[in-house]
Amino acid sequence: MPIATPTERQALDPEVLLGQFSVERVLYEAEIPVIFVMNTALGQSLLAYTAEELEDGAWLVLAPCGHAAIADLIDGRLPVRDALTGSWMWLARKVGESVTQMWAIEPTDLPDEHLPYPGTMLLPEKEPVLTAKAIGPSISRGTVAASVIGFLAGAMRAAIKTVLDHLQERGAVRRSSKEIRALCDLPVQRFSFGSFEVSFAAPPGLAQDLTLLRAVELLCKGLAWAASDGESPFEAESDDGRSAILQAVNALTPPTVGSIEQIVIGGQWSRRGPLHLDRGSRRRVRNELRKARTEHVVLRKGRIGELDRDNCSFILRDIPGAPDSKAVFSEEQLDDILDYFTRGERVVVIGVERNGRMHTAAVTAEDRSNTVPSEG
Amino acid sequence: MCRVRGLQDGDAQVGFPRQLAEELPTARCRGCERNSPPGIVRQNPIVAADFMSHAEMGTARNANPCLRVGLSVFRTREQALHRWRLSQYLGSSIAAGELAAEHGKLKLTSKESGHITWWPYANVDRAALFTAVCKCQ
């Protein structure tokens, strides 16, 4: 739908308000300058957006824009649509090199396709690599609970780490724990309120990291399956891979209870487009995980004989009636485990054994635990 | 008459559409290398109208006359998609194709946006070179 002359809106005098039309600075151009800065007759900065090209000129949207906002646009902290619609707006009819008519308008006066898509940044390289949006009846500007923010940020990290750990265990990649941390802890580019959205950037210098891109590709494959309505099982290269990817996807599905009812994953790295996950997606993932259960809970007693801080793993020794056992743990558990290792204390380790490796859930000193026969 | 950095002298006399030849007498530009520059198209399947320049459509009469007779493509799919996100009215799908030396001349007109202007030779079936690869979203 083309832009129509807003006859019901107040007409303005472009000669008085703009003076001579002049482009001060082009911010984005393709076949024409699409987004640029110009000044009012009084020298105030305006952000100009070519809303529609015409035979003899163009429709321009003009909005106030100071230096800080221009810097935010260039650095990818402010979407173009927000910069245009955040304050008052003018619609200008440009014929040739002159603005001949102008009106004060509202965003709703324009067909939606004549404004930038919501969330779009000025430059293509500043588009977020991944986005996660939480949708729920109580999630709106001013009412977003901290748990929602924490959930989205933590879930993305956990999901990517799960896939990276799987690739590491398979031997598909060889990265240290520190490198894995850097890969999965994506920088937050911006928060967007309304329904709450976190936009993630690539880690500095790692936008083309093949390991990270491979992990995200596998994750998105799983997310696309979870978001689909089909009944087909989830296919992966191996049972381990299937399990790892599904667990990663599970982390990004809305919890069964709480304010988040839907999560939408998008961004440049989500090449399948926005992926909509709801509680049905979570049920689907969990049903699929149950079909190929290869893990069980274990409890072991012993002494931490060897500790690898870089790879967050240890070897439990002196286990009564059982051989030494290797376990992995999360970074949050490092301090406690280091204490037990340093003091040489006997410990009780509870975890989940998966593919021959124990994933530690809890560690406590043996003499402080309730005595339970060692299992596994 | 206009001058654009890009085409070699003499290119305008050989094989360009007549209008292009009139508009681009002197310029320098590299020949098409084998690549797959994507562009925005209005519909899928692609039709010839998706590959008409502003000059052929009679629009953008005040645009740079050299760019007006060219076609817009981009270096990468992401850049083409980004262009659509900024101006959704341009179309609904991204098309990609492979261009070689016999298809015309290319010039990177904006490093930031990845915008490339393609001046196809007269005998090139432009739409036939491209296939819609994804819906804009």
Coordinates of C-alpha atoms in Angstrom, one line a residue:
Chain A
M1 CA 0.0 0.0 0.0
P2 CA 1.6 3.3 -1.0
I3 CA 1.8 6.3 1.3
A4 CA -1.2 8.6 1.1
T5 CA -1.2 12.3 1.6
P6 CA -2.2 12.8 5.2
T7 CA -4.8 15.4 4.5
E8 CA -6.4 15.2 8.0
R9 CA -3.1 16.1 9.6
Q10 CA -1.7 19.6 10.2
A11 CA 0.3 20.9 7.3
L12 CA 3.6 22.6 8.0
D13 CA 5.7 25.1 6.1
P14 CA 8.8 23.3 5.0
E15 CA 10.6 26.4 3.9
V16 CA 10.2 27.9 7.4
L17 CA 11.0 24.7 9.3
L18 CA 13.7 23.1 7.0
G19 CA 15.0 25.9 4.9
Q20 CA 17.2 24.6 2.1
F21 CA 17.1 20.8 1.9
S22 CA 20.6 19.5 2.5
V23 CA 21.9 16.1 3.5
E24 CA 24.4 16.5 6.3
R25 CA 25.5 12.9 6.7
V26 CA 24.5 9.7 5.1
L27 CA 24.1 6.9 7.6
Y28 CA 22.9 4.1 5.3
E29 CA 22.7 4.1 1.5
A30 CA 21.9 1.5 -1.1
E31 CA 20.7 2.6 -4.5
I32 CA 19.9 6.0 -2.8
P33 CA 20.6 7.5 0.6
V34 CA 18.0 5.6 2.7
I35 CA 18.8 7.0 6.2
F36 CA 20.6 10.3 6.7
V37 CA 20.9 13.3 8.9
M38 CA 19.8 16.7 7.9
N39 CA 19.1 19.9 9.8
T40 CA 16.2 22.1 10.5
A41 CA 16.3 25.8 9.5
L42 CA 17.5 26.4 13.1
G43 CA 20.3 23.9 12.8
Q44 CA 18.7 21.1 14.9
S45 CA 19.5 17.5 13.8
L46 CA 16.8 15.5 12.1
L47 CA 17.0 11.8 11.3
A48 CA 15.6 11.4 7.7
Y49 CA 14.3 8.1 6.4
T50 CA 13.3 7.5 2.8
A51 CA 9.9 5.9 3.4
E52 CA 9.0 5.5 -0.3
E53 CA 10.7 6.3 -3.6
L54 CA 8.4 8.0 -6.2
E55 CA 8.8 8.9 -9.8
D56 CA 9.7 12.5 -9.1
G57 CA 11.1 12.3 -5.6
A58 CA 10.3 10.5 -2.3
W59 CA 8.3 10.5 0.9
L60 CA 10.6 11.2 3.8
V61 CA 10.0 10.6 7.5
L62 CA 11.8 13.1 9.7
A63 CA 12.3 12.9 13.4
P64 CA 14.5 14.6 16.0
C65 CA 17.8 12.9 16.6
G66 CA 20.7 14.1 18.7
H67 CA 24.3 13.1 18.6
A68 CA 23.9 10.4 21.3
A69 CA 21.0 8.8 19.4
I70 CA 23.1 8.8 16.2
A71 CA 25.9 7.1 18.0
D72 CA 23.5 4.5 19.4
L73 CA 22.1 3.9 15.9
I74 CA 25.6 3.4 14.4
D75 CA 26.7 1.1 17.3
G76 CA 23.6 -1.1 17.1
R77 CA 22.0 0.0 20.4
L78 CA 19.0 1.7 18.9
P79 CA 16.8 0.2 16.2
V80 CA 16.0 2.6 13.3
R81 CA 12.2 2.4 13.8
D82 CA 12.5 3.3 17.5
A83 CA 14.7 6.3 16.5
L84 CA 12.0 7.5 14.1
T85 CA 8.9 6.9 16.2
G86 CA 10.3 7.6 19.7
S87 CA 9.3 11.3 19.5
W88 CA 7.4 13.6 17.1
M89 CA 7.5 12.9 13.4
W90 CA 7.1 14.8 10.2
L91 CA 6.2 13.4 6.8
A92 CA 7.9 15.3 4.0
R93 CA 7.1 15.2 0.3
K94 CA 10.4 15.7 -1.6
V95 CA 10.2 16.6 -5.3
G96 CA 13.5 16.8 -7.0
E97 CA 15.9 18.3 -4.5
S98 CA 13.3 20.3 -2.5
V99 CA 10.7 19.5 0.2
T100 CA 7.5 20.9 -1.1
Q101 CA 5.0 19.8 1.5
M102 CA 5.2 18.6 5.1
W103 CA 2.8 17.3 7.8
A104 CA 3.1 16.5 11.5
I105 CA 2.1 12.8 11.7
E106 CA 1.9 9.8 14.0
P107 CA 3.4 6.4 13.2
T108 CA -0.1 5.0 12.6
D109 CA -0.5 7.3 9.7
L110 CA 2.0 5.3 7.7
P111 CA 1.4 1.8 6.2
D112 CA 3.6 -0.6 8.3
E113 CA 5.7 -1.6 5.3
H114 CA 6.9 2.0 5.0
L115 CA 8.7 2.0 8.3
P116 CA 11.6 -0.2 9.1
Y117 CA 10.9 -3.7 10.5
P118 CA 10.8 -3.5 14.3
G119 CA 14.2 -4.1 15.9
T120 CA 16.2 -3.5 12.7
M121 CA 19.5 -1.9 13.2
L122 CA 21.1 0.7 11.0
L123 CA 23.9 -1.5 9.6
P124 CA 23.7 -5.2 8.7
E125 CA 26.7 -6.1 10.8
K126 CA 25.0 -4.6 13.9
E127 CA 22.0 -6.9 13.6
P128 CA 22.0 -9.2 16.7
V129 CA 23.2 -12.7 16.0
L130 CA 20.5 -14.2 18.3
T131 CA 17.4 -12.8 20.0
A132 CA 15.2 -14.3 22.6
K133 CA 11.8 -12.8 23.3
A134 CA 9.6 -13.8 26.2
I135 CA 5.9 -13.4 25.8
G136 CA 3.2 -13.7 28.5
P137 CA 0.2 -11.9 29.8
S138 CA 2.1 -10.3 32.6
I139 CA 5.2 -9.4 30.6
S140 CA 4.9 -5.8 29.5
R141 CA 6.8 -2.6 29.8
G142 CA 7.3 -1.8 33.5
T143 CA 6.1 -5.3 34.7
V144 CA 8.9 -7.6 33.6
A145 CA 10.0 -9.7 36.5
A146 CA 13.7 -10.1 37.1
S147 CA 13.2 -13.9 36.8
V148 CA 12.2 -13.4 33.2
I149 CA 15.3 -11.5 32.4
G150 CA 17.5 -14.0 34.2
F151 CA 15.8 -16.9 32.5
L152 CA 16.3 -15.7 29.0
A153 CA 19.9 -14.7 29.5
G154 CA 20.8 -17.8 31.3
A155 CA 18.9 -20.2 29.0
M156 CA 20.7 -19.0 25.9
R157 CA 24.0 -19.5 27.6
A158 CA 23.1 -22.9 28.9
A159 CA 21.7 -24.0 25.6
I160 CA 24.8 -23.1 23.6
K161 CA 27.1 -24.5 26.3
T162 CA 25.3 -27.9 26.2
V163 CA 25.8 -28.2 22.5
L164 CA 29.4 -27.1 22.8
D165 CA 30.1 -29.6 25.6
H166 CA 28.7 -32.3 23.4
L167 CA 30.9 -31.3 20.5
Q168 CA 33.8 -31.3 22.9
E169 CA 33.0 -34.7 24.3
R170 CA 32.7 -36.2 20.8
G171 CA 36.1 -34.9 19.9
A172 CA 34.6 -32.7 17.2
V173 CA 36.3 -29.7 18.8
R174 CA 39.2 -29.2 21.1
R175 CA 38.7 -26.0 23.2
S176 CA 39.6 -25.2 26.7
S177 CA 37.0 -24.5 29.4
K178 CA 37.9 -20.8 29.2
E179 CA 37.4 -20.8 25.4
I180 CA 34.0 -22.6 25.8
R181 CA 33.0 -20.0 28.3
A182 CA 33.9 -17.2 25.9
L183 CA 32.0 -18.8 23.1
C184 CA 28.7 -19.5 25.0
D185 CA 28.6 -16.3 27.1
L186 CA 27.3 -14.0 24.3
P187 CA 27.4 -10.2 25.0
V188 CA 24.0 -8.6 25.4
Q189 CA 23.6 -6.0 22.7
R190 CA 20.4 -4.5 24.1
F191 CA 17.2 -5.2 26.0
S192 CA 13.8 -4.4 24.6
F193 CA 10.8 -3.9 26.8
G194 CA 7.2 -4.5 25.7
S195 CA 7.2 -8.2 25.5
F196 CA 10.8 -8.6 26.8
E197 CA 13.5 -9.3 24.4
V198 CA 17.2 -9.9 24.8
S199 CA 19.4 -9.2 21.7
F200 CA 22.8 -10.9 21.7
A201 CA 25.9 -10.0 19.8
A202 CA 28.7 -12.3 18.7
P203 CA 31.6 -12.5 21.2
P204 CA 34.3 -10.0 20.2
G205 CA 36.5 -11.5 17.5
L206 CA 34.4 -14.7 17.4
A207 CA 31.6 -13.8 14.9
Q208 CA 33.1 -16.3 12.4
D209 CA 34.2 -18.9 14.9
L210 CA 33.3 -22.2 13.2
T211 CA 32.8 -24.1 16.5
L212 CA 30.3 -21.5 17.7
L213 CA 28.5 -21.4 14.4
R214 CA 28.3 -25.1 14.3
A215 CA 26.9 -25.3 17.8
V216 CA 24.3 -22.6 17.0
E217 CA 23.3 -24.3 13.8
L218 CA 22.7 -27.6 15.7
L219 CA 20.7 -25.7 18.4
C220 CA 18.6 -23.9 15.8
K221 CA 17.9 -27.2 14.1
G222 CA 16.6 -28.5 17.3
L223 CA 14.6 -25.4 18.0
A224 CA 13.0 -25.5 14.6
W225 CA 11.9 -29.1 15.2
A226 CA 10.5 -28.2 18.6
A227 CA 8.6 -25.2 17.1
S228 CA 7.1 -27.3 14.3
D229 CA 3.8 -29.0 14.5
G230 CA 5.0 -32.3 12.9
E231 CA 5.0 -35.6 14.6
S232 CA 8.3 -36.9 13.2
P233 CA 11.0 -37.7 15.7
F234 CA 14.1 -35.5 16.0
E235 CA 17.0 -36.8 13.9
A236 CA 20.6 -36.3 14.7
E237 CA 24.0 -37.7 13.8
S238 CA 24.1 -39.9 17.0
D239 CA 22.0 -40.7 20.0
D240 CA 24.4 -38.6 22.1
G241 CA 23.9 -35.7 19.8
R242 CA 20.2 -36.1 19.8
S243 CA 20.1 -36.1 23.6
A244 CA 22.4 -33.1 23.9
I245 CA 20.6 -31.0 21.3
L246 CA 17.2 -31.8 22.9
Q247 CA 18.5 -30.9 26.3
A248 CA 19.8 -27.6 24.9
V249 CA 16.4 -26.9 23.3
N250 CA 14.6 -27.8 26.5
A251 CA 16.5 -25.0 28.2
L252 CA 15.0 -22.4 25.8
T253 CA 11.4 -23.6 26.0
P254 CA 8.9 -21.8 28.3
P255 CA 8.8 -23.4 31.8
T256 CA 5.7 -25.3 32.6
V257 CA 4.8 -22.7 35.3
G258 CA 5.6 -19.0 35.5
S259 CA 4.9 -15.9 33.5
I260 CA 6.6 -16.9 30.2
E261 CA 4.2 -18.6 27.9
Q262 CA 6.0 -18.3 24.7
I263 CA 9.7 -17.7 23.6
V264 CA 10.6 -16.5 20.2
I265 CA 14.2 -17.1 19.0
G266 CA 15.5 -15.0 16.1
G267 CA 18.5 -13.1 14.9
Q268 CA 21.0 -13.5 12.0
W269 CA 22.2 -16.9 13.1
S270 CA 18.6 -18.2 13.2
R271 CA 18.6 -18.8 9.4
R272 CA 15.2 -20.5 9.6
G273 CA 13.6 -17.2 10.6
P274 CA 11.8 -16.5 14.0
L275 CA 11.2 -19.7 15.9
H276 CA 8.1 -19.7 18.2
L277 CA 8.3 -22.0 21.2
D278 CA 5.5 -22.6 23.6
R279 CA 4.7 -25.0 26.4
G280 CA 3.6 -27.5 23.8
S281 CA 7.1 -27.4 22.4
R282 CA 8.5 -28.1 25.8
R283 CA 6.2 -31.2 26.2
R284 CA 7.3 -32.4 22.7
V285 CA 11.0 -32.1 23.6
R286 CA 10.6 -33.8 26.9
N287 CA 8.6 -36.7 25.4
E288 CA 11.3 -37.1 22.8
L289 CA 14.0 -37.1 25.5
R290 CA 12.2 -39.7 27.5
K291 CA 12.1 -42.1 24.5
A292 CA 15.9 -42.5 24.5
R293 CA 16.8 -42.2 28.2
T294 CA 20.5 -43.1 28.5
E295 CA 21.1 -41.5 31.8
H296 CA 20.5 -42.4 35.5
V297 CA 21.1 -40.8 38.9
V298 CA 24.2 -42.0 40.7
L299 CA 25.7 -41.5 44.1
R300 CA 29.4 -42.2 44.8
K301 CA 31.7 -41.8 47.8
G302 CA 35.4 -41.3 47.4
R303 CA 38.2 -38.8 47.4
I304 CA 38.8 -36.2 44.6
G305 CA 42.2 -37.4 43.5
E306 CA 42.7 -35.3 40.4
L307 CA 41.2 -32.0 39.4
D308 CA 41.3 -30.3 36.0
R309 CA 40.2 -26.7 36.6
D310 CA 40.4 -25.8 32.9
N311 CA 38.0 -28.4 31.8
C312 CA 35.9 -28.5 35.0
S313 CA 36.4 -32.2 35.7
F314 CA 37.8 -34.4 38.4
I315 CA 38.6 -38.1 39.1
L316 CA 37.0 -39.6 42.1
R317 CA 39.2 -42.3 43.7
D318 CA 39.1 -44.7 46.6
I319 CA 35.5 -45.6 45.8
P320 CA 34.6 -48.7 47.9
G321 CA 34.2 -51.7 45.5
A322 CA 34.3 -49.6 42.4
P323 CA 37.0 -48.3 40.0
D324 CA 37.9 -44.6 39.7
S325 CA 35.2 -42.4 38.2
K326 CA 35.5 -39.3 36.1
A327 CA 33.0 -36.5 36.7
V328 CA 32.4 -33.1 35.2
F329 CA 31.0 -30.1 37.1
S330 CA 29.8 -26.5 36.5
E331 CA 32.0 -23.5 37.1
E332 CA 29.7 -22.5 40.0
Q333 CA 30.8 -25.7 41.8
L334 CA 34.5 -25.1 41.4
D335 CA 35.2 -23.4 44.7
D336 CA 33.7 -26.2 46.8
I337 CA 35.3 -28.9 44.8
L338 CA 38.7 -27.2 45.0
D339 CA 38.3 -27.1 48.8
Y340 CA 37.6 -30.8 49.0
F341 CA 40.5 -31.6 46.6
T342 CA 42.9 -29.4 48.5
R343 CA 42.0 -30.9 51.9
G344 CA 41.9 -34.4 50.6
E345 CA 38.5 -34.9 52.2
R346 CA 36.3 -37.9 51.4
V347 CA 33.1 -36.7 49.7
V348 CA 29.7 -37.8 48.5
V349 CA 29.0 -36.9 44.9
I350 CA 25.5 -37.1 43.5
G351 CA 25.0 -36.7 39.8
V352 CA 23.6 -37.9 36.5
E353 CA 25.6 -40.5 34.5
R354 CA 25.2 -39.9 30.8
N355 CA 27.3 -41.7 28.2
G356 CA 29.7 -43.0 30.7
R357 CA 30.4 -39.6 32.3
M358 CA 29.0 -38.3 35.6
H359 CA 27.6 -34.8 35.6
T360 CA 27.9 -33.5 39.1
A361 CA 24.7 -32.2 40.8
A362 CA 26.0 -31.9 44.3
V363 CA 29.1 -32.6 46.4
T364 CA 29.3 -32.7 50.1
A365 CA 31.8 -34.0 52.7
E366 CA 31.2 -37.6 53.5
D367 CA 31.2 -37.1 57.3
R368 CA 28.5 -34.4 57.0
S369 CA 26.2 -36.3 54.7
N370 CA 23.3 -38.6 55.8
T371 CA 24.8 -42.0 55.3
V372 CA 23.3 -43.7 52.3
P373 CA 24.8 -46.8 50.7
S374 CA 26.9 -45.9 47.7
E375 CA 25.1 -46.7 44.4
G376 CA 26.4 -47.1 40.9
Chain B
M1 CA 26.0 12.8 -19.8
C2 CA 27.4 11.7 -16.5
R3 CA 30.6 10.4 -15.1
V4 CA 30.8 7.5 -12.7
R5 CA 33.9 5.9 -11.4
G6 CA 33.7 2.4 -12.7
L7 CA 33.3 1.4 -16.4
Q8 CA 36.1 1.5 -18.9
D9 CA 35.8 3.8 -21.8
G10 CA 34.3 2.0 -24.6
D11 CA 32.2 -0.4 -22.5
A12 CA 29.1 1.7 -23.2
Q13 CA 29.4 1.0 -26.9
V14 CA 29.5 -2.7 -26.6
G15 CA 26.5 -4.7 -25.6
F16 CA 24.7 -2.5 -23.0
P17 CA 21.1 -1.6 -23.4
R18 CA 20.8 1.6 -25.5
Q19 CA 19.6 3.7 -22.6
L20 CA 22.6 2.5 -20.5
A21 CA 24.9 3.4 -23.3
E22 CA 23.6 6.9 -23.4
E23 CA 23.8 7.4 -19.7
L24 CA 27.2 5.9 -19.0
P25 CA 29.8 7.1 -21.4
T26 CA 32.8 7.1 -19.1
A27 CA 33.4 5.1 -16.0
R28 CA 35.4 2.2 -14.6
C29 CA 34.1 -0.8 -13.0
R30 CA 35.2 -4.4 -12.6
G31 CA 33.6 -7.1 -14.7
C32 CA 31.3 -9.5 -13.0
E33 CA 33.2 -12.1 -11.1
R34 CA 31.5 -15.4 -10.3
N35 CA 29.5 -14.7 -7.2
S36 CA 25.9 -14.9 -6.0
P37 CA 24.7 -11.4 -5.2
P38 CA 21.2 -11.6 -3.7
G39 CA 18.5 -9.1 -4.4
I40 CA 15.0 -8.3 -3.2
V41 CA 12.1 -9.4 -5.5
R42 CA 8.5 -8.7 -5.2
Q43 CA 7.2 -12.1 -5.9
N44 CA 8.0 -15.8 -6.2
P45 CA 8.3 -17.1 -8.9
I46 CA 10.5 -14.3 -10.2
V47 CA 9.3 -12.3 -13.2
A48 CA 11.1 -9.9 -15.5
A49 CA 9.5 -6.9 -13.8
D50 CA 11.6 -7.7 -10.7
F51 CA 14.7 -6.9 -12.7
M52 CA 13.9 -3.5 -14.2
S53 CA 15.9 -0.5 -13.4
H54 CA 14.5 2.8 -12.2
A55 CA 15.1 4.2 -15.7
E56 CA 13.2 1.4 -17.3
M57 CA 10.3 1.9 -14.9
G58 CA 10.3 5.7 -15.3
T59 CA 10.8 6.2 -11.5
A60 CA 13.4 8.0 -9.4
R61 CA 13.9 10.7 -12.0
N62 CA 16.2 12.7 -9.7
A63 CA 18.4 9.8 -8.7
N64 CA 22.0 9.6 -9.8
P65 CA 21.7 8.9 -13.6
C66 CA 24.3 6.2 -13.6
L67 CA 22.9 4.3 -10.7
R68 CA 19.4 4.8 -12.0
V69 CA 20.1 2.6 -15.0
G70 CA 21.6 -0.2 -12.9
L71 CA 20.0 -2.8 -10.7
S72 CA 20.5 -3.3 -7.0
V73 CA 22.0 -6.4 -5.7
F74 CA 24.0 -7.1 -2.5
R75 CA 27.1 -9.1 -1.5
T76 CA 25.4 -11.4 0.9
R77 CA 21.9 -12.8 1.7
E78 CA 22.1 -11.1 5.1
Q79 CA 22.7 -7.7 3.6
A80 CA 19.9 -8.1 1.1
L81 CA 17.6 -9.2 4.0
H82 CA 18.7 -6.2 6.0
R83 CA 17.9 -3.9 3.1
W84 CA 14.4 -5.4 3.1
R85 CA 14.0 -4.9 6.8
L86 CA 14.7 -1.2 6.4
S87 CA 12.2 -0.8 3.5
Q88 CA 9.7 -3.7 3.6
Y89 CA 7.7 -2.3 0.7
L90 CA 10.4 -3.3 -1.7
G91 CA 9.4 -6.9 -2.0
S92 CA 8.7 -10.2 -0.3
S93 CA 11.5 -12.6 -1.2
I94 CA 15.2 -12.7 -1.5
A95 CA 16.6 -14.1 -4.8
A96 CA 20.1 -15.2 -5.4
G97 CA 22.0 -15.7 -8.7
E98 CA 25.4 -16.2 -10.1
L99 CA 26.9 -13.5 -12.3
A100 CA 29.8 -13.9 -14.6
A101 CA 31.7 -11.6 -16.9
E102 CA 29.3 -12.2 -19.8
H103 CA 26.4 -10.8 -17.6
G104 CA 27.6 -7.2 -17.3
K105 CA 29.4 -5.0 -14.9
L106 CA 29.3 -4.7 -11.2
K107 CA 30.3 -2.0 -8.8
L108 CA 30.3 -2.0 -5.0
T109 CA 28.4 1.3 -4.3
S110 CA 28.3 1.1 -0.6
K111 CA 30.7 -0.9 1.6
E112 CA 28.6 -0.4 4.7
S113 CA 25.3 -1.8 3.2
G114 CA 27.0 -4.2 0.8
H115 CA 25.0 -2.6 -2.0
I116 CA 26.3 -3.5 -5.5
T117 CA 25.0 -1.9 -8.7
W118 CA 24.7 -4.3 -11.6
W119 CA 24.6 -3.0 -15.2
P120 CA 23.6 -6.0 -17.2
Y121 CA 24.4 -6.4 -20.9
A122 CA 21.5 -6.1 -23.4
N123 CA 21.4 -9.8 -24.3
V124 CA 21.2 -11.0 -20.7
D125 CA 18.0 -12.6 -19.5
R126 CA 18.2 -11.1 -16.0
A127 CA 15.4 -12.9 -14.2
A128 CA 16.6 -16.3 -15.5
L129 CA 19.9 -15.8 -13.6
F130 CA 18.1 -15.7 -10.2
T131 CA 16.1 -18.0 -8.0
A132 CA 14.1 -17.0 -5.0
V133 CA 15.9 -18.5 -2.0
C134 CA 13.9 -17.3 1.0
K135 CA 10.9 -15.3 2.1
C136 CA 11.6 -11.9 3.7
Q137 CA 11.0 -12.0 7.5

